[in-house]
Amino acid sequence: MEPASYDQPAIRPALAWVTAALAGIVAPVIALTLLGLEAAPGSLAGAGGPILAVGIMGAGMISAAIAGRFWLGIVLALLAGAALLMLAGILAMPGASVPLSIVLIMLVASISFAARGTLFARSGAGRGWWIAVFVVGGEAAMLLTAWAMPGALPDWLLVLLPAQWASMAVQSALGGNGILAASSALIALGGTAVATLLVWRLWPRRWPYAIMFTTWIGLSALVWHWPVAA
């Protein structure tokens, strides 16, 4: 069922939409552009996955949490991902010209992040978008820390992050690998989306949260034992 019936206040706070734009497109565009201007192809290639993942997550999760509309989160996440992918192509990022597998990865990631945002909208009412901002900020900080300082964060911690699943899948596609190479990450993103929407559908019942968290841990273990090909 399309989770689009939850009513939010008619007037959306301008700050919320500005935050979604900053997290989903402005900050990632600045990051990609600065890396491109530094003319460091190796750095740009390695940053592609984390930056695209953060952009998709920021646009999809925060927008869905603001509006309480699942489909809107997906659309805006895909638009952000497409814009960042186009910019990556302009900057000659290696692999950015191989879009087919990346498109599927972006779609699955967008669905997963929008599902979480929609749940935040329902469970947090008008404050749901703040929850989304904190989640996006926390996962983005860990993702970018892991990229900038390899080894600074333990692998078992990173593998718990849906943003990391998206990052690994995008990075794999940028490396020229097909969909099968990122199967575990895609299964994890899709599985968490289904579990999250179950919680949304049965809200305000709390017992589905146990299913959601169990699914999340189980899928994290899947990614741990079935790594994404780099």
JSON list of C-alpha atoms in Angstrom, two decimals:
[
{"chain": "A", "resi": 1, "resn": "MET", "atom": "CA", "xyz": [0.00, 0.00, 0.00]},
{"chain": "A", "resi": 2, "resn": "GLU", "atom": "CA", "xyz": [1.25, 3.47, -0.86]},
{"chain": "A", "resi": 3, "resn": "PRO", "atom": "CA", "xyz": [2.09, 5.24, 2.41]},
{"chain": "A", "resi": 4, "resn": "ALA", "atom": "CA", "xyz": [0.93, 8.64, 1.27]},
{"chain": "A", "resi": 5, "resn": "SER", "atom": "CA", "xyz": [-2.16, 9.30, 3.36]},
{"chain": "A", "resi": 6, "resn": "TYR", "atom": "CA", "xyz": [-0.54, 10.66, 6.51]},
{"chain": "A", "resi": 7, "resn": "ASP", "atom": "CA", "xyz": [-1.55, 14.27, 6.99]},
{"chain": "A", "resi": 8, "resn": "GLN", "atom": "CA", "xyz": [1.06, 16.83, 7.94]},
{"chain": "A", "resi": 9, "resn": "PRO", "atom": "CA", "xyz": [0.33, 20.51, 8.60]},
{"chain": "A", "resi": 10, "resn": "ALA", "atom": "CA", "xyz": [-0.65, 22.39, 5.45]},
{"chain": "A", "resi": 11, "resn": "ILE", "atom": "CA", "xyz": [2.19, 24.90, 5.74]},
{"chain": "A", "resi": 12, "resn": "ARG", "atom": "CA", "xyz": [5.64, 23.34, 5.56]},
{"chain": "A", "resi": 13, "resn": "PRO", "atom": "CA", "xyz": [8.40, 25.09, 7.51]},
{"chain": "A", "resi": 14, "resn": "ALA", "atom": "CA", "xyz": [10.79, 26.82, 5.17]},
{"chain": "A", "resi": 15, "resn": "LEU", "atom": "CA", "xyz": [13.71, 25.79, 7.35]},
{"chain": "A", "resi": 16, "resn": "ALA", "atom": "CA", "xyz": [12.85, 22.12, 6.83]},
{"chain": "A", "resi": 17, "resn": "TRP", "atom": "CA", "xyz": [12.90, 22.37, 3.04]},
{"chain": "A", "resi": 18, "resn": "VAL", "atom": "CA", "xyz": [16.07, 24.44, 3.06]},
{"chain": "A", "resi": 19, "resn": "THR", "atom": "CA", "xyz": [17.69, 21.76, 5.21]},
{"chain": "A", "resi": 20, "resn": "ALA", "atom": "CA", "xyz": [16.56, 19.03, 2.81]},
{"chain": "A", "resi": 21, "resn": "ALA", "atom": "CA", "xyz": [18.02, 20.99, -0.12]},
{"chain": "A", "resi": 22, "resn": "LEU", "atom": "CA", "xyz": [21.31, 21.58, 1.69]},
{"chain": "A", "resi": 23, "resn": "ALA", "atom": "CA", "xyz": [21.70, 17.94, 2.72]},
{"chain": "A", "resi": 24, "resn": "GLY", "atom": "CA", "xyz": [20.43, 16.42, -0.51]},
{"chain": "A", "resi": 25, "resn": "ILE", "atom": "CA", "xyz": [22.00, 18.56, -3.21]},
{"chain": "A", "resi": 26, "resn": "VAL", "atom": "CA", "xyz": [23.89, 21.71, -2.14]},
{"chain": "A", "resi": 27, "resn": "ALA", "atom": "CA", "xyz": [26.47, 20.13, 0.19]},
{"chain": "A", "resi": 28, "resn": "PRO", "atom": "CA", "xyz": [27.10, 17.09, -2.07]},
{"chain": "A", "resi": 29, "resn": "VAL", "atom": "CA", "xyz": [27.48, 19.34, -5.13]},
{"chain": "A", "resi": 30, "resn": "ILE", "atom": "CA", "xyz": [29.99, 21.54, -3.30]},
{"chain": "A", "resi": 31, "resn": "ALA", "atom": "CA", "xyz": [31.91, 18.48, -2.13]},
{"chain": "A", "resi": 32, "resn": "LEU", "atom": "CA", "xyz": [32.08, 16.95, -5.62]},
{"chain": "A", "resi": 33, "resn": "THR", "atom": "CA", "xyz": [33.04, 20.27, -7.20]},
{"chain": "A", "resi": 34, "resn": "LEU", "atom": "CA", "xyz": [35.82, 20.96, -4.71]},
{"chain": "A", "resi": 35, "resn": "LEU", "atom": "CA", "xyz": [37.25, 17.48, -5.18]},
{"chain": "A", "resi": 36, "resn": "GLY", "atom": "CA", "xyz": [37.05, 17.91, -8.94]},
{"chain": "A", "resi": 37, "resn": "LEU", "atom": "CA", "xyz": [38.82, 21.26, -8.85]},
{"chain": "A", "resi": 38, "resn": "GLU", "atom": "CA", "xyz": [41.63, 19.67, -6.86]},
{"chain": "A", "resi": 39, "resn": "ALA", "atom": "CA", "xyz": [42.30, 17.47, -9.88]},
{"chain": "A", "resi": 40, "resn": "ALA", "atom": "CA", "xyz": [42.77, 14.36, -7.76]},
{"chain": "A", "resi": 41, "resn": "PRO", "atom": "CA", "xyz": [41.09, 11.59, -9.77]},
{"chain": "A", "resi": 42, "resn": "GLY", "atom": "CA", "xyz": [41.81, 8.92, -7.17]},
{"chain": "A", "resi": 43, "resn": "SER", "atom": "CA", "xyz": [40.17, 10.96, -4.44]},
{"chain": "A", "resi": 44, "resn": "LEU", "atom": "CA", "xyz": [37.20, 11.80, -6.64]},
{"chain": "A", "resi": 45, "resn": "ALA", "atom": "CA", "xyz": [36.65, 8.16, -7.57]},
{"chain": "A", "resi": 46, "resn": "GLY", "atom": "CA", "xyz": [36.79, 7.05, -3.96]},
{"chain": "A", "resi": 47, "resn": "ALA", "atom": "CA", "xyz": [34.42, 9.79, -2.82]},
{"chain": "A", "resi": 48, "resn": "GLY", "atom": "CA", "xyz": [31.75, 9.05, -5.42]},
{"chain": "A", "resi": 49, "resn": "GLY", "atom": "CA", "xyz": [29.92, 6.38, -3.43]},
{"chain": "A", "resi": 50, "resn": "PRO", "atom": "CA", "xyz": [29.76, 8.25, -0.10]},
{"chain": "A", "resi": 51, "resn": "ILE", "atom": "CA", "xyz": [28.77, 11.59, -1.64]},
{"chain": "A", "resi": 52, "resn": "LEU", "atom": "CA", "xyz": [26.04, 10.14, -3.87]},
{"chain": "A", "resi": 53, "resn": "ALA", "atom": "CA", "xyz": [24.72, 8.04, -0.98]},
{"chain": "A", "resi": 54, "resn": "VAL", "atom": "CA", "xyz": [24.57, 11.06, 1.32]},
{"chain": "A", "resi": 55, "resn": "GLY", "atom": "CA", "xyz": [22.79, 13.13, -1.33]},
{"chain": "A", "resi": 56, "resn": "ILE", "atom": "CA", "xyz": [20.17, 10.46, -1.99]},
{"chain": "A", "resi": 57, "resn": "MET", "atom": "CA", "xyz": [19.68, 9.88, 1.71]},
{"chain": "A", "resi": 58, "resn": "GLY", "atom": "CA", "xyz": [19.40, 13.56, 2.58]},
{"chain": "A", "resi": 59, "resn": "ALA", "atom": "CA", "xyz": [16.93, 14.39, -0.18]},
{"chain": "A", "resi": 60, "resn": "GLY", "atom": "CA", "xyz": [14.81, 11.26, 0.20]},
{"chain": "A", "resi": 61, "resn": "MET", "atom": "CA", "xyz": [14.64, 10.84, 3.96]},
{"chain": "A", "resi": 62, "resn": "ILE", "atom": "CA", "xyz": [14.26, 14.47, 4.99]},
{"chain": "A", "resi": 63, "resn": "SER", "atom": "CA", "xyz": [11.76, 15.32, 2.24]},
{"chain": "A", "resi": 64, "resn": "ALA", "atom": "CA", "xyz": [9.59, 12.31, 3.05]},
{"chain": "A", "resi": 65, "resn": "ALA", "atom": "CA", "xyz": [9.72, 13.22, 6.74]},
{"chain": "A", "resi": 66, "resn": "ILE", "atom": "CA", "xyz": [8.66, 16.80, 6.02]},
{"chain": "A", "resi": 67, "resn": "ALA", "atom": "CA", "xyz": [5.78, 15.97, 3.70]},
{"chain": "A", "resi": 68, "resn": "GLY", "atom": "CA", "xyz": [4.81, 12.53, 5.01]},
{"chain": "A", "resi": 69, "resn": "ARG", "atom": "CA", "xyz": [4.74, 11.38, 1.40]},
{"chain": "A", "resi": 70, "resn": "PHE", "atom": "CA", "xyz": [6.61, 8.22, 0.43]},
{"chain": "A", "resi": 71, "resn": "TRP", "atom": "CA", "xyz": [6.50, 8.88, -3.31]},
{"chain": "A", "resi": 72, "resn": "LEU", "atom": "CA", "xyz": [7.78, 12.44, -2.91]},
{"chain": "A", "resi": 73, "resn": "GLY", "atom": "CA", "xyz": [10.82, 11.21, -1.01]},
{"chain": "A", "resi": 74, "resn": "ILE", "atom": "CA", "xyz": [11.59, 8.71, -3.78]},
{"chain": "A", "resi": 75, "resn": "VAL", "atom": "CA", "xyz": [11.22, 11.30, -6.54]},
{"chain": "A", "resi": 76, "resn": "LEU", "atom": "CA", "xyz": [13.38, 13.93, -4.84]},
{"chain": "A", "resi": 77, "resn": "ALA", "atom": "CA", "xyz": [16.01, 11.36, -3.90]},
{"chain": "A", "resi": 78, "resn": "LEU", "atom": "CA", "xyz": [16.21, 10.19, -7.52]},
{"chain": "A", "resi": 79, "resn": "LEU", "atom": "CA", "xyz": [16.42, 13.77, -8.78]},
{"chain": "A", "resi": 80, "resn": "ALA", "atom": "CA", "xyz": [19.25, 14.52, -6.35]},
{"chain": "A", "resi": 81, "resn": "GLY", "atom": "CA", "xyz": [21.07, 11.34, -7.35]},
{"chain": "A", "resi": 82, "resn": "ALA", "atom": "CA", "xyz": [20.65, 12.09, -11.05]},
{"chain": "A", "resi": 83, "resn": "ALA", "atom": "CA", "xyz": [21.96, 15.64, -10.63]},
{"chain": "A", "resi": 84, "resn": "LEU", "atom": "CA", "xyz": [24.99, 14.42, -8.68]},
{"chain": "A", "resi": 85, "resn": "LEU", "atom": "CA", "xyz": [25.64, 11.69, -11.23]},
{"chain": "A", "resi": 86, "resn": "MET", "atom": "CA", "xyz": [25.53, 14.25, -14.05]},
{"chain": "A", "resi": 87, "resn": "LEU", "atom": "CA", "xyz": [27.96, 16.47, -12.16]},
{"chain": "A", "resi": 88, "resn": "ALA", "atom": "CA", "xyz": [30.24, 13.48, -11.59]},
{"chain": "A", "resi": 89, "resn": "GLY", "atom": "CA", "xyz": [30.20, 12.86, -15.35]},
{"chain": "A", "resi": 90, "resn": "ILE", "atom": "CA", "xyz": [31.09, 16.49, -16.04]},
{"chain": "A", "resi": 91, "resn": "LEU", "atom": "CA", "xyz": [33.98, 16.19, -13.59]},
{"chain": "A", "resi": 92, "resn": "ALA", "atom": "CA", "xyz": [35.11, 13.01, -15.39]},
{"chain": "A", "resi": 93, "resn": "MET", "atom": "CA", "xyz": [34.68, 10.79, -12.36]},
{"chain": "A", "resi": 94, "resn": "PRO", "atom": "CA", "xyz": [35.72, 7.25, -13.31]},
{"chain": "A", "resi": 95, "resn": "GLY", "atom": "CA", "xyz": [32.67, 5.04, -13.85]},
{"chain": "A", "resi": 96, "resn": "ALA", "atom": "CA", "xyz": [30.14, 7.88, -13.91]},
{"chain": "A", "resi": 97, "resn": "SER", "atom": "CA", "xyz": [29.41, 7.11, -17.56]},
{"chain": "A", "resi": 98, "resn": "VAL", "atom": "CA", "xyz": [28.09, 3.60, -16.69]},
{"chain": "A", "resi": 99, "resn": "PRO", "atom": "CA", "xyz": [24.59, 4.53, -15.51]},
{"chain": "A", "resi": 100, "resn": "LEU", "atom": "CA", "xyz": [22.44, 1.40, -15.82]},
{"chain": "A", "resi": 101, "resn": "SER", "atom": "CA", "xyz": [23.47, -0.41, -12.63]},
{"chain": "A", "resi": 102, "resn": "ILE", "atom": "CA", "xyz": [23.74, 2.90, -10.76]},
{"chain": "A", "resi": 103, "resn": "VAL", "atom": "CA", "xyz": [20.17, 3.81, -11.71]},
{"chain": "A", "resi": 104, "resn": "LEU", "atom": "CA", "xyz": [18.82, 0.60, -10.16]},
{"chain": "A", "resi": 105, "resn": "ILE", "atom": "CA", "xyz": [20.95, 1.10, -7.06]},
{"chain": "A", "resi": 106, "resn": "MET", "atom": "CA", "xyz": [19.72, 4.69, -6.71]},
{"chain": "A", "resi": 107, "resn": "LEU", "atom": "CA", "xyz": [16.11, 3.53, -7.06]},
{"chain": "A", "resi": 108, "resn": "VAL", "atom": "CA", "xyz": [16.40, 0.89, -4.33]},
{"chain": "A", "resi": 109, "resn": "ALA", "atom": "CA", "xyz": [18.28, 3.29, -2.05]},
{"chain": "A", "resi": 110, "resn": "SER", "atom": "CA", "xyz": [15.71, 6.03, -2.65]},
{"chain": "A", "resi": 111, "resn": "ILE", "atom": "CA", "xyz": [12.87, 3.68, -1.70]},
{"chain": "A", "resi": 112, "resn": "SER", "atom": "CA", "xyz": [14.68, 2.62, 1.46]},
{"chain": "A", "resi": 113, "resn": "PHE", "atom": "CA", "xyz": [15.51, 6.15, 2.62]},
{"chain": "A", "resi": 114, "resn": "ALA", "atom": "CA", "xyz": [12.06, 7.52, 1.72]},
{"chain": "A", "resi": 115, "resn": "ALA", "atom": "CA", "xyz": [10.45, 4.71, 3.72]},
{"chain": "A", "resi": 116, "resn": "ARG", "atom": "CA", "xyz": [12.39, 5.72, 6.82]},
{"chain": "A", "resi": 117, "resn": "GLY", "atom": "CA", "xyz": [11.47, 9.37, 6.32]},
{"chain": "A", "resi": 118, "resn": "THR", "atom": "CA", "xyz": [7.80, 8.49, 5.97]},
{"chain": "A", "resi": 119, "resn": "LEU", "atom": "CA", "xyz": [7.92, 6.53, 9.22]},
{"chain": "A", "resi": 120, "resn": "PHE", "atom": "CA", "xyz": [9.56, 9.49, 10.96]},
{"chain": "A", "resi": 121, "resn": "ALA", "atom": "CA", "xyz": [6.75, 11.71, 9.67]},
{"chain": "A", "resi": 122, "resn": "ARG", "atom": "CA", "xyz": [4.12, 9.46, 11.21]},
{"chain": "A", "resi": 123, "resn": "SER", "atom": "CA", "xyz": [5.87, 8.61, 14.48]},
{"chain": "A", "resi": 124, "resn": "GLY", "atom": "CA", "xyz": [7.28, 12.10, 15.10]},
{"chain": "A", "resi": 125, "resn": "ALA", "atom": "CA", "xyz": [4.37, 14.14, 13.75]},
{"chain": "A", "resi": 126, "resn": "GLY", "atom": "CA", "xyz": [5.57, 17.67, 12.98]},
{"chain": "A", "resi": 127, "resn": "ARG", "atom": "CA", "xyz": [8.99, 16.92, 14.50]},
{"chain": "A", "resi": 128, "resn": "GLY", "atom": "CA", "xyz": [9.68, 13.93, 12.28]},
{"chain": "A", "resi": 129, "resn": "TRP", "atom": "CA", "xyz": [11.89, 15.89, 9.93]},
{"chain": "A", "resi": 130, "resn": "TRP", "atom": "CA", "xyz": [14.20, 16.79, 12.81]},
{"chain": "A", "resi": 131, "resn": "ILE", "atom": "CA", "xyz": [14.66, 13.09, 13.51]},
{"chain": "A", "resi": 132, "resn": "ALA", "atom": "CA", "xyz": [15.49, 12.60, 9.83]},
{"chain": "A", "resi": 133, "resn": "VAL", "atom": "CA", "xyz": [18.04, 15.43, 9.93]},
{"chain": "A", "resi": 134, "resn": "PHE", "atom": "CA", "xyz": [19.82, 13.89, 12.93]},
{"chain": "A", "resi": 135, "resn": "VAL", "atom": "CA", "xyz": [19.84, 10.44, 11.32]},
{"chain": "A", "resi": 136, "resn": "VAL", "atom": "CA", "xyz": [21.17, 11.81, 8.02]},
{"chain": "A", "resi": 137, "resn": "GLY", "atom": "CA", "xyz": [23.78, 13.93, 9.79]},
{"chain": "A", "resi": 138, "resn": "GLY", "atom": "CA", "xyz": [24.99, 11.03, 11.92]},
{"chain": "A", "resi": 139, "resn": "GLU", "atom": "CA", "xyz": [25.24, 8.51, 9.10]},
{"chain": "A", "resi": 140, "resn": "ALA", "atom": "CA", "xyz": [26.81, 11.07, 6.76]},
{"chain": "A", "resi": 141, "resn": "ALA", "atom": "CA", "xyz": [29.44, 11.99, 9.36]},
{"chain": "A", "resi": 142, "resn": "MET", "atom": "CA", "xyz": [30.44, 8.36, 9.82]},
{"chain": "A", "resi": 143, "resn": "LEU", "atom": "CA", "xyz": [30.47, 7.70, 6.08]},
{"chain": "A", "resi": 144, "resn": "LEU", "atom": "CA", "xyz": [32.68, 10.66, 5.29]},
{"chain": "A", "resi": 145, "resn": "THR", "atom": "CA", "xyz": [34.94, 9.95, 8.25]},
{"chain": "A", "resi": 146, "resn": "ALA", "atom": "CA", "xyz": [35.45, 6.40, 6.99]},
{"chain": "A", "resi": 147, "resn": "TRP", "atom": "CA", "xyz": [36.32, 7.77, 3.53]},
{"chain": "A", "resi": 148, "resn": "ALA", "atom": "CA", "xyz": [38.66, 10.52, 4.74]},
{"chain": "A", "resi": 149, "resn": "MET", "atom": "CA", "xyz": [40.34, 8.41, 7.45]},
{"chain": "A", "resi": 150, "resn": "PRO", "atom": "CA", "xyz": [40.26, 4.74, 6.48]},
{"chain": "A", "resi": 151, "resn": "GLY", "atom": "CA", "xyz": [40.35, 2.51, 9.52]},
{"chain": "A", "resi": 152, "resn": "ALA", "atom": "CA", "xyz": [39.17, 5.22, 11.91]},
{"chain": "A", "resi": 153, "resn": "LEU", "atom": "CA", "xyz": [35.84, 3.47, 12.38]},
{"chain": "A", "resi": 154, "resn": "PRO", "atom": "CA", "xyz": [35.44, -0.29, 12.86]},
{"chain": "A", "resi": 155, "resn": "ASP", "atom": "CA", "xyz": [33.95, -2.24, 9.96]},
{"chain": "A", "resi": 156, "resn": "TRP", "atom": "CA", "xyz": [31.27, -3.78, 12.20]},
{"chain": "A", "resi": 157, "resn": "LEU", "atom": "CA", "xyz": [29.95, -0.29, 12.95]},
{"chain": "A", "resi": 158, "resn": "LEU", "atom": "CA", "xyz": [29.92, 0.86, 9.33]},
{"chain": "A", "resi": 159, "resn": "VAL", "atom": "CA", "xyz": [28.13, -2.27, 8.15]},
{"chain": "A", "resi": 160, "resn": "LEU", "atom": "CA", "xyz": [25.17, -1.33, 10.38]},
{"chain": "A", "resi": 161, "resn": "LEU", "atom": "CA", "xyz": [24.51, 1.84, 8.37]},
{"chain": "A", "resi": 162, "resn": "PRO", "atom": "CA", "xyz": [22.03, 1.78, 5.46]},
{"chain": "A", "resi": 163, "resn": "ALA", "atom": "CA", "xyz": [23.91, 4.79, 4.07]},
{"chain": "A", "resi": 164, "resn": "GLN", "atom": "CA", "xyz": [27.04, 2.61, 3.97]},
{"chain": "A", "resi": 165, "resn": "TRP", "atom": "CA", "xyz": [25.13, -0.08, 2.07]},
{"chain": "A", "resi": 166, "resn": "ALA", "atom": "CA", "xyz": [24.13, 2.51, -0.52]},
{"chain": "A", "resi": 167, "resn": "SER", "atom": "CA", "xyz": [27.65, 3.92, -0.64]},
{"chain": "A", "resi": 168, "resn": "MET", "atom": "CA", "xyz": [29.23, 0.50, -1.21]},
{"chain": "A", "resi": 169, "resn": "ALA", "atom": "CA", "xyz": [26.71, -0.37, -3.93]},
{"chain": "A", "resi": 170, "resn": "VAL", "atom": "CA", "xyz": [27.22, 2.94, -5.78]},
{"chain": "A", "resi": 171, "resn": "GLN", "atom": "CA", "xyz": [31.00, 2.67, -5.45]},
{"chain": "A", "resi": 172, "resn": "SER", "atom": "CA", "xyz": [30.88, -0.86, -6.83]},
{"chain": "A", "resi": 173, "resn": "ALA", "atom": "CA", "xyz": [28.89, 0.33, -9.84]},
{"chain": "A", "resi": 174, "resn": "LEU", "atom": "CA", "xyz": [31.29, 3.23, -10.38]},
{"chain": "A", "resi": 175, "resn": "GLY", "atom": "CA", "xyz": [34.05, 0.65, -10.41]},
{"chain": "A", "resi": 176, "resn": "GLY", "atom": "CA", "xyz": [32.40, -1.03, -13.39]},
{"chain": "A", "resi": 177, "resn": "ASN", "atom": "CA", "xyz": [30.83, -3.95, -11.55]},
{"chain": "A", "resi": 178, "resn": "GLY", "atom": "CA", "xyz": [27.35, -5.22, -12.33]},
{"chain": "A", "resi": 179, "resn": "ILE", "atom": "CA", "xyz": [24.31, -5.50, -10.09]},
{"chain": "A", "resi": 180, "resn": "LEU", "atom": "CA", "xyz": [25.26, -8.94, -8.78]},
{"chain": "A", "resi": 181, "resn": "ALA", "atom": "CA", "xyz": [28.41, -7.50, -7.22]},
{"chain": "A", "resi": 182, "resn": "ALA", "atom": "CA", "xyz": [26.23, -5.30, -5.01]},
{"chain": "A", "resi": 183, "resn": "SER", "atom": "CA", "xyz": [23.53, -7.91, -4.33]},
{"chain": "A", "resi": 184, "resn": "SER", "atom": "CA", "xyz": [23.92, -8.00, -0.56]},
{"chain": "A", "resi": 185, "resn": "ALA", "atom": "CA", "xyz": [23.67, -4.21, -0.24]},
{"chain": "A", "resi": 186, "resn": "LEU", "atom": "CA", "xyz": [20.61, -4.08, -2.51]},
{"chain": "A", "resi": 187, "resn": "ILE", "atom": "CA", "xyz": [18.91, -6.89, -0.59]},
{"chain": "A", "resi": 188, "resn": "ALA", "atom": "CA", "xyz": [19.66, -5.07, 2.66]},
{"chain": "A", "resi": 189, "resn": "LEU", "atom": "CA", "xyz": [18.28, -1.75, 1.39]},
{"chain": "A", "resi": 190, "resn": "GLY", "atom": "CA", "xyz": [15.16, -3.40, -0.01]},
{"chain": "A", "resi": 191, "resn": "GLY", "atom": "CA", "xyz": [14.62, -5.53, 3.08]},
{"chain": "A", "resi": 192, "resn": "THR", "atom": "CA", "xyz": [14.83, -2.59, 5.46]},
{"chain": "A", "resi": 193, "resn": "ALA", "atom": "CA", "xyz": [12.39, -0.66, 3.27]},
{"chain": "A", "resi": 194, "resn": "VAL", "atom": "CA", "xyz": [9.83, -3.46, 3.54]},
{"chain": "A", "resi": 195, "resn": "ALA", "atom": "CA", "xyz": [10.30, -3.77, 7.31]},
{"chain": "A", "resi": 196, "resn": "THR", "atom": "CA", "xyz": [10.05, 0.00, 7.77]},
{"chain": "A", "resi": 197, "resn": "LEU", "atom": "CA", "xyz": [6.86, 0.22, 5.74]},
{"chain": "A", "resi": 198, "resn": "LEU", "atom": "CA", "xyz": [5.41, -2.58, 7.85]},
{"chain": "A", "resi": 199, "resn": "VAL", "atom": "CA", "xyz": [5.97, -0.46, 10.95]},
{"chain": "A", "resi": 200, "resn": "TRP", "atom": "CA", "xyz": [4.42, 2.52, 9.14]},
{"chain": "A", "resi": 201, "resn": "ARG", "atom": "CA", "xyz": [1.39, 0.49, 8.13]},
{"chain": "A", "resi": 202, "resn": "LEU", "atom": "CA", "xyz": [0.74, -0.89, 11.63]},
{"chain": "A", "resi": 203, "resn": "TRP", "atom": "CA", "xyz": [1.44, 2.31, 13.53]},
{"chain": "A", "resi": 204, "resn": "PRO", "atom": "CA", "xyz": [0.79, 3.05, 16.43]},
{"chain": "A", "resi": 205, "resn": "ARG", "atom": "CA", "xyz": [1.35, -0.62, 17.32]},
{"chain": "A", "resi": 206, "resn": "ARG", "atom": "CA", "xyz": [4.88, -0.98, 18.67]},
{"chain": "A", "resi": 207, "resn": "TRP", "atom": "CA", "xyz": [5.56, -4.68, 18.23]},
{"chain": "A", "resi": 208, "resn": "PRO", "atom": "CA", "xyz": [6.48, -4.31, 14.52]},
{"chain": "A", "resi": 209, "resn": "TYR", "atom": "CA", "xyz": [9.56, -2.37, 15.64]},
{"chain": "A", "resi": 210, "resn": "ALA", "atom": "CA", "xyz": [10.99, -5.67, 16.87]},
{"chain": "A", "resi": 211, "resn": "ILE", "atom": "CA", "xyz": [10.60, -7.05, 13.34]},
{"chain": "A", "resi": 212, "resn": "MET", "atom": "CA", "xyz": [12.22, -3.95, 11.86]},
{"chain": "A", "resi": 213, "resn": "PHE", "atom": "CA", "xyz": [15.26, -4.01, 14.16]},
{"chain": "A", "resi": 214, "resn": "THR", "atom": "CA", "xyz": [15.69, -7.76, 13.80]},
{"chain": "A", "resi": 215, "resn": "THR", "atom": "CA", "xyz": [15.57, -7.37, 10.02]},
{"chain": "A", "resi": 216, "resn": "TRP", "atom": "CA", "xyz": [18.12, -4.55, 10.17]},
{"chain": "A", "resi": 217, "resn": "ILE", "atom": "CA", "xyz": [20.56, -6.60, 12.25]},
{"chain": "A", "resi": 218, "resn": "GLY", "atom": "CA", "xyz": [20.08, -9.67, 10.08]},
{"chain": "A", "resi": 219, "resn": "LEU", "atom": "CA", "xyz": [20.65, -7.73, 6.86]},
{"chain": "A", "resi": 220, "resn": "SER", "atom": "CA", "xyz": [23.71, -6.04, 8.35]},
{"chain": "A", "resi": 221, "resn": "ALA", "atom": "CA", "xyz": [25.08, -9.53, 9.02]},
{"chain": "A", "resi": 222, "resn": "LEU", "atom": "CA", "xyz": [24.33, -10.43, 5.40]},
{"chain": "A", "resi": 223, "resn": "VAL", "atom": "CA", "xyz": [26.39, -7.49, 4.14]},
{"chain": "A", "resi": 224, "resn": "TRP", "atom": "CA", "xyz": [29.16, -8.38, 6.61]},
{"chain": "A", "resi": 225, "resn": "HIS", "atom": "CA", "xyz": [29.39, -12.01, 5.44]},
{"chain": "A", "resi": 226, "resn": "TRP", "atom": "CA", "xyz": [28.68, -11.28, 1.76]},
{"chain": "A", "resi": 227, "resn": "PRO", "atom": "CA", "xyz": [30.73, -8.15, 1.05]},
{"chain": "A", "resi": 228, "resn": "VAL", "atom": "CA", "xyz": [30.03, -5.88, -1.90]},
{"chain": "A", "resi": 229, "resn": "ALA", "atom": "CA", "xyz": [32.67, -6.19, -4.62]},
{"chain": "A", "resi": 230, "resn": "ALA", "atom": "CA", "xyz": [34.72, -3.00, -4.85]}
]
